[in-house]
Backbone as ProteinMPNN parsed JSONL, in Angstrom:
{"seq_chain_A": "XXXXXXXXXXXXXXXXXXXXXXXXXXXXXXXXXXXXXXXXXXXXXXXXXXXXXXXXXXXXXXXXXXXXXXXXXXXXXXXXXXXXXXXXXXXXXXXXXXXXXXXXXXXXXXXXXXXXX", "coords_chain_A": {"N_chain_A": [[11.773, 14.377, 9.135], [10.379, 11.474, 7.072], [7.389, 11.355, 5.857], [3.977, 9.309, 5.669], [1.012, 9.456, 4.557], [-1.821, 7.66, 4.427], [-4.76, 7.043, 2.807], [-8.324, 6.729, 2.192], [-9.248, 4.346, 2.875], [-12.122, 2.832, 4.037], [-15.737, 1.144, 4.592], [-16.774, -1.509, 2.638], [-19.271, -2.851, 0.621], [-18.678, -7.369, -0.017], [-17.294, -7.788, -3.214], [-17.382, -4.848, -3.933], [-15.249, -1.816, -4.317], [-12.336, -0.006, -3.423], [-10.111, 2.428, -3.541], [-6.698, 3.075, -2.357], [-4.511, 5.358, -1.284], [-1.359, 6.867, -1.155], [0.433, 9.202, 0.65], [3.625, 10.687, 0.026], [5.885, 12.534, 2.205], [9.099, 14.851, 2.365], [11.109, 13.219, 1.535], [13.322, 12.022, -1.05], [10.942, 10.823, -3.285], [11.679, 9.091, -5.584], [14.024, 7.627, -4.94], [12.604, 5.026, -3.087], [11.168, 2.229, -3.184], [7.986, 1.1, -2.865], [5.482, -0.092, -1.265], [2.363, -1.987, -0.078], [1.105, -3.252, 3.234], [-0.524, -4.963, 4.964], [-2.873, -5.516, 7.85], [-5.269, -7.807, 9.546], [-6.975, -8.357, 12.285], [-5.303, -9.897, 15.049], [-4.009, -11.005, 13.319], [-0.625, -11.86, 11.566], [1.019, -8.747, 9.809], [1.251, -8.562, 6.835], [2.889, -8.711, 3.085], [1.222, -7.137, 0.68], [1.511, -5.81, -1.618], [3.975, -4.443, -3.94], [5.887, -2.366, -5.356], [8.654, -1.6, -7.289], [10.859, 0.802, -7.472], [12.838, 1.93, -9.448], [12.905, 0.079, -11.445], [10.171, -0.006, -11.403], [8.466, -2.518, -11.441], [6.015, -4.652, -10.292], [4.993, -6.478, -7.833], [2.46, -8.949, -6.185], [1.148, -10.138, -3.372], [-0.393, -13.665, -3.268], [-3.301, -13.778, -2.492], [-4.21, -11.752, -3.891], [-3.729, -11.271, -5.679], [-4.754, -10.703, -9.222], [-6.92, -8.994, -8.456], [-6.019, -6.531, -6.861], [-4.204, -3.508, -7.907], [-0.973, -2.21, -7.639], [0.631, 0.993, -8.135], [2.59, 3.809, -8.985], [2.821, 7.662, -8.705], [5.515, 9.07, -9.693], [5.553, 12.17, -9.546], [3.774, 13.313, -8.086], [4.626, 12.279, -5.729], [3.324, 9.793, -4.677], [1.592, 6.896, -3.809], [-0.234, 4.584, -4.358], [-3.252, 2.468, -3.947], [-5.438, 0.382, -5.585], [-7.877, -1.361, -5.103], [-10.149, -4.246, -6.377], [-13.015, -6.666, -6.098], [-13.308, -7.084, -3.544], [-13.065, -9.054, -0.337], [-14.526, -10.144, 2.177], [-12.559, -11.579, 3.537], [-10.393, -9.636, 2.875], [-10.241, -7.632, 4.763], [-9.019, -5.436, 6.926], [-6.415, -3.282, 8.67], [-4.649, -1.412, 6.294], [-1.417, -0.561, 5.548], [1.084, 2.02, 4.203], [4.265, 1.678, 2.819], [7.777, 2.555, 3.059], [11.139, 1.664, 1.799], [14.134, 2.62, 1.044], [16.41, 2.347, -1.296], [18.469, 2.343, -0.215], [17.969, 1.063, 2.236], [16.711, 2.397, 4.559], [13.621, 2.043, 6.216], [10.14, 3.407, 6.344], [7.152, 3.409, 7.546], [3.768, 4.308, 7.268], [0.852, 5.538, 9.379], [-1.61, 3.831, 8.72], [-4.677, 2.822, 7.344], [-8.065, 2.106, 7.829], [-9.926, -0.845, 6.243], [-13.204, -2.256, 5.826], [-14.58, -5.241, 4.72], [-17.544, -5.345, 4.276], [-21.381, -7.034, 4.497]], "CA_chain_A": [[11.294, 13.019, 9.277], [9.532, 10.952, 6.327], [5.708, 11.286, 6.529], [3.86, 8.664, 4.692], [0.251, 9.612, 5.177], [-2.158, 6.976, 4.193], [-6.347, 7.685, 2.836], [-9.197, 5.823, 0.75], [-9.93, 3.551, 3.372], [-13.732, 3.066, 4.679], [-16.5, -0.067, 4.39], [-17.225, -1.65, 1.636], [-19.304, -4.233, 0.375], [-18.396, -7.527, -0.956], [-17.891, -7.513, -4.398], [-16.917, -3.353, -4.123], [-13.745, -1.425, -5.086], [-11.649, 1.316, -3.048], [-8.279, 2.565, -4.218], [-5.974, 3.849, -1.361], [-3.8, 6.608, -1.798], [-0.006, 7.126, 0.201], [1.126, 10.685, -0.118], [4.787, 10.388, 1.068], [6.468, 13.92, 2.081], [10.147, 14.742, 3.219], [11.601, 12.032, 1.114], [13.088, 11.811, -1.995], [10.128, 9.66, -3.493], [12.187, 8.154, -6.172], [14.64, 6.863, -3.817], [12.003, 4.765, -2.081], [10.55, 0.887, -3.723], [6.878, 1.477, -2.057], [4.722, -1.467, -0.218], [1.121, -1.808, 0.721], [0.675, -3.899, 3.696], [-1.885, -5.448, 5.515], [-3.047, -6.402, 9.226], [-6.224, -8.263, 9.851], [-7.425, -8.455, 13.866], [-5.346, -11.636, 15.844], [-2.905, -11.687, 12.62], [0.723, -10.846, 11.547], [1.102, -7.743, 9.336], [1.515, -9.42, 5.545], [3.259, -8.166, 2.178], [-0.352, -6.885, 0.064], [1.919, -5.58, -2.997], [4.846, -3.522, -3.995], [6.713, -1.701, -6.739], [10.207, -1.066, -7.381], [11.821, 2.729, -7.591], [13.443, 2.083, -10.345], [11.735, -0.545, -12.9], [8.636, -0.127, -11.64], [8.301, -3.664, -11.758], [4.937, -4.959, -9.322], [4.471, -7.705, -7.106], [2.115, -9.1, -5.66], [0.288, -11.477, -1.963], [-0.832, -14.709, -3.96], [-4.881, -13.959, -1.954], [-4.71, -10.271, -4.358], [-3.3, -10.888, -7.566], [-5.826, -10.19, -10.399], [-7.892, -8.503, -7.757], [-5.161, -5.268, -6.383], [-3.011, -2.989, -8.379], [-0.119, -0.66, -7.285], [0.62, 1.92, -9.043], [2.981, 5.056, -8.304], [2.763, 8.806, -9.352], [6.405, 10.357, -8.633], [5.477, 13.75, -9.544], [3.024, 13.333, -7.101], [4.933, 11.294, -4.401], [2.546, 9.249, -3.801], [1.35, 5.184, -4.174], [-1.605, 4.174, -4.7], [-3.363, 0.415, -4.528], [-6.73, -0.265, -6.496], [-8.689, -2.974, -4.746], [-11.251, -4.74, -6.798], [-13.836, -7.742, -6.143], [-13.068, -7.18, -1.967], [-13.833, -10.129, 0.166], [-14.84, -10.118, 3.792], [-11.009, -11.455, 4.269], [-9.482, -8.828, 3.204], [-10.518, -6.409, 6.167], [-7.548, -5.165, 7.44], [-5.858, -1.885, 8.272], [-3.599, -0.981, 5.623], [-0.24, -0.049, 5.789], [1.803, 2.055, 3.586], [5.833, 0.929, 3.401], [8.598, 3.039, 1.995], [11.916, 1.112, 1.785], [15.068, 3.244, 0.668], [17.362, 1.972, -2.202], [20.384, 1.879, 1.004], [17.2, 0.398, 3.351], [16.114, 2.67, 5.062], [12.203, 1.955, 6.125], [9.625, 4.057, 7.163], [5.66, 3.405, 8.035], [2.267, 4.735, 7.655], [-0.245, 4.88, 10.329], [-2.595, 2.597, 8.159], [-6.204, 2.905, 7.324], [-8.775, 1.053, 8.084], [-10.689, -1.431, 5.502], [-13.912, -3.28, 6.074], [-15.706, -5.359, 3.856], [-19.023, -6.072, 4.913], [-22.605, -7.12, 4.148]], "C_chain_A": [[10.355, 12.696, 8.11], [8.48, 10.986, 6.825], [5.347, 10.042, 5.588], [2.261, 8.521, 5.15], [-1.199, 8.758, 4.143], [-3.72, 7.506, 4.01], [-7.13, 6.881, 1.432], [-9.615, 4.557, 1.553], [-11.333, 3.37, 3.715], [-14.453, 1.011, 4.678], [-17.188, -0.157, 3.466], [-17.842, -2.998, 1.116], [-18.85, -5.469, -0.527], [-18.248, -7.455, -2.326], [-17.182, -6.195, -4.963], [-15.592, -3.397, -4.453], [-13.484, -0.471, -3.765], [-10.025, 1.449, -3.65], [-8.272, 3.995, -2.847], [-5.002, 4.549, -2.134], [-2.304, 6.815, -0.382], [0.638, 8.547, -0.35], [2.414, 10.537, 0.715], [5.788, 12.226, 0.786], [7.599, 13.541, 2.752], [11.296, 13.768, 2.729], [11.715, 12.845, -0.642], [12.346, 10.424, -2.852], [11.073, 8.701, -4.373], [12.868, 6.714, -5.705], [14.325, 5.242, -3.177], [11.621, 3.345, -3.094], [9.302, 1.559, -2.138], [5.758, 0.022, -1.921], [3.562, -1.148, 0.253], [1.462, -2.929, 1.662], [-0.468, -4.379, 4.223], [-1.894, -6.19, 7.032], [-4.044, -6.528, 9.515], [-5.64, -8.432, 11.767], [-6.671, -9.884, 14.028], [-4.088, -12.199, 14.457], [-1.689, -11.217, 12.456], [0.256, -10.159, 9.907], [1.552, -8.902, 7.945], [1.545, -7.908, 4.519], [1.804, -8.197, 1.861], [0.452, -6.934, -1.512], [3.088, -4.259, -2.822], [5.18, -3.562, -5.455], [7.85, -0.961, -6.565], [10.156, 0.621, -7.868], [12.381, 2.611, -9.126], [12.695, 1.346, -11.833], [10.347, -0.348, -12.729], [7.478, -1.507, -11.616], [7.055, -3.855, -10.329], [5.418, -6.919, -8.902], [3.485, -7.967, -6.538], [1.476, -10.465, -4.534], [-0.635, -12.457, -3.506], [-2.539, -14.144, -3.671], [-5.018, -12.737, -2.865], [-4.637, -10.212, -5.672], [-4.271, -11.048, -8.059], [-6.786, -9.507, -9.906], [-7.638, -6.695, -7.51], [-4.314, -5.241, -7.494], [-2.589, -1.806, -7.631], [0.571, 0.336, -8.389], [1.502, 3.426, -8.227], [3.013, 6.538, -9.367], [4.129, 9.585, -8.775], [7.189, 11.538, -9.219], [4.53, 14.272, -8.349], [3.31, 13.148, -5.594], [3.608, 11.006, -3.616], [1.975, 7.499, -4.63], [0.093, 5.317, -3.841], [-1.64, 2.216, -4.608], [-5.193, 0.587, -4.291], [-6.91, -1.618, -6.068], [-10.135, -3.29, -5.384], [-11.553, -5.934, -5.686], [-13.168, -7.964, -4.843], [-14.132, -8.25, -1.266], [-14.114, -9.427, 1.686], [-13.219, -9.963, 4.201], [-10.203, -10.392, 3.929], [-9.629, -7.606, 3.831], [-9.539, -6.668, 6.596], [-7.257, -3.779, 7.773], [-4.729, -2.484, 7.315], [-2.726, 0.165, 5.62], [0.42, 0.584, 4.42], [3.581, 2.182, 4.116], [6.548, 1.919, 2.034], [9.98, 2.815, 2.696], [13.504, 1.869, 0.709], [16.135, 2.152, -0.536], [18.623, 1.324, -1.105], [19.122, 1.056, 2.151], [16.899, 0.966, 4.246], [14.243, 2.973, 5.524], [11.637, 3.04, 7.018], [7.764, 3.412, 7.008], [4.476, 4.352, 7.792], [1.609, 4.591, 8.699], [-1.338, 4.365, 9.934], [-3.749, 3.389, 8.092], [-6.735, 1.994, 6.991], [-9.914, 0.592, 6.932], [-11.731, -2.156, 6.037], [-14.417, -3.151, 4.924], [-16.555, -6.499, 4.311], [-20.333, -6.221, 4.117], [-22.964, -5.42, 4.292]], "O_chain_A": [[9.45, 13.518, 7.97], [8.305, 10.743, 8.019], [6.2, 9.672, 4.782], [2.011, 7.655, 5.988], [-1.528, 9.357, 3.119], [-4.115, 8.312, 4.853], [-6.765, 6.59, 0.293], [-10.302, 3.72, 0.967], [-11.761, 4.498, 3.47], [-13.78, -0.017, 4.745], [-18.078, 0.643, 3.174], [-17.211, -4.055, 1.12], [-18.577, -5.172, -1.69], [-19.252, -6.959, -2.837], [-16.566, -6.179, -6.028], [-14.888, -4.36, -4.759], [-14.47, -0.203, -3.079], [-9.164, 0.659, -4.037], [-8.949, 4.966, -2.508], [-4.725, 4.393, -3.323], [-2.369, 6.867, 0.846], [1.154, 8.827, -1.431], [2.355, 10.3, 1.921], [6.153, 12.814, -0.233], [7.67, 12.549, 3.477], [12.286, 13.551, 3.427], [10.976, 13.622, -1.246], [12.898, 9.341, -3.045], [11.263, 7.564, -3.941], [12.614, 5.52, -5.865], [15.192, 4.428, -2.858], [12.009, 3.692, -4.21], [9.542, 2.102, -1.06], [5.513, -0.69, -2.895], [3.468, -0.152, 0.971], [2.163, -3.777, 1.11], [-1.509, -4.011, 3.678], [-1.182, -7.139, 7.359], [-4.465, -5.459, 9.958], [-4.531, -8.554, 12.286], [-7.081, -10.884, 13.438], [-3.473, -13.265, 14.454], [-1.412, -10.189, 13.073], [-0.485, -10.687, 9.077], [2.132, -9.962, 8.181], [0.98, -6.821, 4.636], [1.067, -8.983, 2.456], [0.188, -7.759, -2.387], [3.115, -3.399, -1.942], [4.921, -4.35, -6.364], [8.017, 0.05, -5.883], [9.361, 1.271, -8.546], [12.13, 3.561, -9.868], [12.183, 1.851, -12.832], [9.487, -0.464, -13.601], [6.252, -1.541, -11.717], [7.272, -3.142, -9.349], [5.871, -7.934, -9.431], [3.197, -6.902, -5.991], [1.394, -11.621, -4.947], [-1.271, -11.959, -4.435], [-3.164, -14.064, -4.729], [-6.193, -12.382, -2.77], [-5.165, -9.501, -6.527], [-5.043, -11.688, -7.344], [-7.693, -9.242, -10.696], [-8.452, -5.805, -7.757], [-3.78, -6.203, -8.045], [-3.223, -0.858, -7.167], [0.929, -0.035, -9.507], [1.13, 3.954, -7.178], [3.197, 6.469, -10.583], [4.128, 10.391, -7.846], [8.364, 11.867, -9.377], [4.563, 15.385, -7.824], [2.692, 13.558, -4.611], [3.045, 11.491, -2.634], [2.054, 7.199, -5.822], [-0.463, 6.128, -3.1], [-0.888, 1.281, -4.883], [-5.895, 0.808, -3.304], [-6.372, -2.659, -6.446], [-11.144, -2.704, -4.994], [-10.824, -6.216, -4.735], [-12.43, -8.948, -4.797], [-15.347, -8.376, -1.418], [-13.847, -8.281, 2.048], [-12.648, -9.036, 4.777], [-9.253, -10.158, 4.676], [-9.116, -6.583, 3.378], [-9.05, -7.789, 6.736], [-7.9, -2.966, 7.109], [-4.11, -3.544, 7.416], [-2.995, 1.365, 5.663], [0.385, -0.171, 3.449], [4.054, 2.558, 5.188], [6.249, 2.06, 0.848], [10.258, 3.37, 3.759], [13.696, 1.377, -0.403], [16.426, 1.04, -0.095], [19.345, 0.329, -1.157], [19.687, 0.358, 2.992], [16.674, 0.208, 5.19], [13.684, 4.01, 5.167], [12.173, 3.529, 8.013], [7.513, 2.937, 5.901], [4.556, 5.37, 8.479], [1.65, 3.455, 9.172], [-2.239, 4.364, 10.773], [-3.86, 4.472, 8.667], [-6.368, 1.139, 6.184], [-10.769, 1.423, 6.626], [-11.308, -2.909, 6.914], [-14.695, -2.18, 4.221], [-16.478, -7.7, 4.567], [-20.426, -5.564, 3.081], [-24.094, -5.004, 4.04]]}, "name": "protein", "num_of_chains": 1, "seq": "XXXXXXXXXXXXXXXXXXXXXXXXXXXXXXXXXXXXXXXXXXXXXXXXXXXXXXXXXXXXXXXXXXXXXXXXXXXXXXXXXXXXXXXXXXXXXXXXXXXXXXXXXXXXXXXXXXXXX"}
């Protein structure tokens, strides 16, 4: 079974940085286009940012761009996403997403962001 084990979360104040980390085992990483998500309390689960398997190519949630980068290491198997200049709104758990070339998805069990006073 794909693992996809998610870390780098905590509380941080506005303003601060954290960079999450997805170590994905069991998988061929290449294989995989990789996805941060995001779920704030009372909302639905939202795209954060992704990067293709193959080009490498990034996307990213309109509320992150110039703020989040993703970034993958696959010698490492593992994704990464660099959050600068964190607001209050983006407290959320975060999700990591790994999406198969044929579509097969699998999940993280998230970690949890606050950014607080």
């Amino acid at each position: 079974q794909v693992q996809l084990v998610e870390s780098g979360g905590g509380l941080v104040q506005p303003g601060g940085s954290l960079r999450l980390s997805c170590a994905a085992s069991r998988l061929v990483f290449t294989d995989y286009h990789m996805s941060w998500y995001r779920q704030a309390p009372g909302k639905e689960r939202e795209l954060v940012a992704t990067i293709d398997a193959v080009s490498y190519s990034t996307d990213y949630a309109v509320s992150v761009k110039g703020r989040f980068t993703i970034w993958r290491d696959d010698v490492e198997n593992t994704v990464y996403l660099r959050m600068s200049s964190l607001k209050p709104h983006d407290t959320a758990v975060y999700y990591c997403h790994a999406r198969a070339i044929w579509g097969d998805v699998y999940w993280g069990q998230g970690t949890q962001v606050t950014v607080s006073p």
